[in-house]
Amino acid sequence: MTTGLQVQRPHDGVVVLRLNRPAERNALDTATLTKLNESIGALGEDRNARVVVIAGTGPVFCAGADLQEFAGDSPPDPADTLARVRLVIRVINGLLELEAVTISAVHGAAIGAGWGLALSCDLCWAAADTKFALPEVAKGLRLPRAISNRLIQVVGPIRAAEIILSGDSYGVSELALMGAIGRQFAEAEALEAEALAFAVQLAEHPRKSLRVATDPLRLAAARGATPEIDYQWPER
């Protein structure tokens, strides 16, 4: 049985968390989110993990939440929806709190919670043709506050408002001008190869100096951390 998340260690000090549901465009079902949450928690206790790379198998980094998981004749149970929102919050907060440097290597598309994963890393690198979107509001879905809070931190409130409210798709060049994308690559293969090479380079740095360098990033992220609160979906 194929697992929705592969945990790979290609080099000492480097861990790759690879989304591995290519047939579903790496959509995040509950099982994959749970494994992500558990893996990130374990990495928080792993003193050998200095750099974490998040990547995806297949043509798409992550298509967002797996809406097919709750597909059926009846509407989804609000408790199930809230539980998944909380799980997304735990994953994003976990990434923001990791001592290790985090790099997202994004190709194809990063939609909804998939973009949330990419945003939550210290570095977001992307293939040039990648598309990013937060379509939840336009589709009448719940956008986890952890994602909107992080987007506001990265691009500022005015640009974040436009991205969230419109649900439009954004390209790499446009997002790079906003400060949401670092390095750009013509091909997905070059993107992942360079991300791994950079991770290996960083893993050779002294652990203490990496920690000192990332401490300000963690403090800034902590100011936007989202508690797992029971906020209600408006009745009308």
XYZ file of C-alpha atoms in Angstrom, residues 24-112:
89
model
C -4.690 12.481 -6.320
C -2.351 15.388 -7.135
C -0.961 14.991 -3.609
C -4.228 16.197 -2.100
C -4.112 16.146 1.695
C -6.423 13.559 3.206
C -6.723 13.023 6.951
C -4.235 10.135 6.931
C -1.562 12.203 5.171
C -2.138 15.218 7.416
C -1.888 12.966 10.467
C 1.390 11.476 9.222
C 2.720 14.962 8.472
C 1.816 16.125 11.960
C 3.458 13.090 13.566
C 6.587 13.376 11.407
C 7.031 17.086 12.107
C 6.574 16.421 15.818
C 9.243 13.709 15.703
C 11.622 16.018 13.825
C 11.200 18.566 16.592
C 12.842 16.034 18.919
C 15.493 14.913 16.407
C 18.714 16.804 17.086
C 20.279 15.387 13.926
C 17.648 16.959 11.649
C 19.147 20.293 10.607
C 17.318 20.888 7.323
C 13.873 19.683 6.229
C 12.778 19.778 2.580
C 9.106 19.426 1.646
C 8.501 18.132 -1.875
C 5.856 16.270 -3.864
C 5.822 13.219 -6.122
C 4.354 13.572 -9.616
C 3.372 16.644 -11.648
C 1.846 18.667 -8.781
C 3.259 19.687 -5.398
C -0.119 19.693 -3.630
C -3.686 20.310 -4.792
C -4.853 21.197 -1.281
C -7.351 19.362 0.893
C -8.723 16.075 -0.430
C -12.368 17.056 -0.921
C -13.219 13.544 -2.128
C -12.649 12.253 1.393
C -15.915 13.841 2.518
C -17.785 13.431 -0.769
C -21.229 11.867 -0.488
C -24.950 12.505 -0.574
C -25.029 14.264 2.799
C -23.064 17.378 3.819
C -19.888 16.715 5.830
C -20.158 16.612 9.596
C -19.079 20.037 10.948
C -17.104 18.239 13.654
C -15.105 16.374 10.992
C -14.444 19.606 9.121
C -13.283 21.352 12.286
C -11.055 18.399 13.176
C -9.320 18.656 9.802
C -8.910 22.432 10.158
C -7.260 21.844 13.525
C -4.969 19.249 11.967
C -3.877 21.732 9.290
C -3.208 24.290 12.040
C -1.055 21.773 13.934
C 0.969 20.973 10.814
C 1.575 24.626 9.946
C 2.387 25.635 13.517
C 4.683 22.616 13.763
C 6.629 23.737 10.694
C 6.859 27.301 11.977
C 8.235 26.057 15.298
C 10.798 23.551 13.973
C 14.365 24.284 14.975
C 15.537 22.854 11.644
C 15.704 25.065 8.559
C 12.741 24.311 6.276
C 12.643 24.513 2.470
C 9.616 23.930 0.238
C 10.349 22.811 -3.334
C 7.119 23.602 -5.179
C 6.193 22.599 -8.717
C 3.035 22.321 -10.796
C 0.553 23.803 -8.351
C 0.170 24.644 -4.674
C -3.489 25.125 -3.829
C -5.149 25.874 -0.493
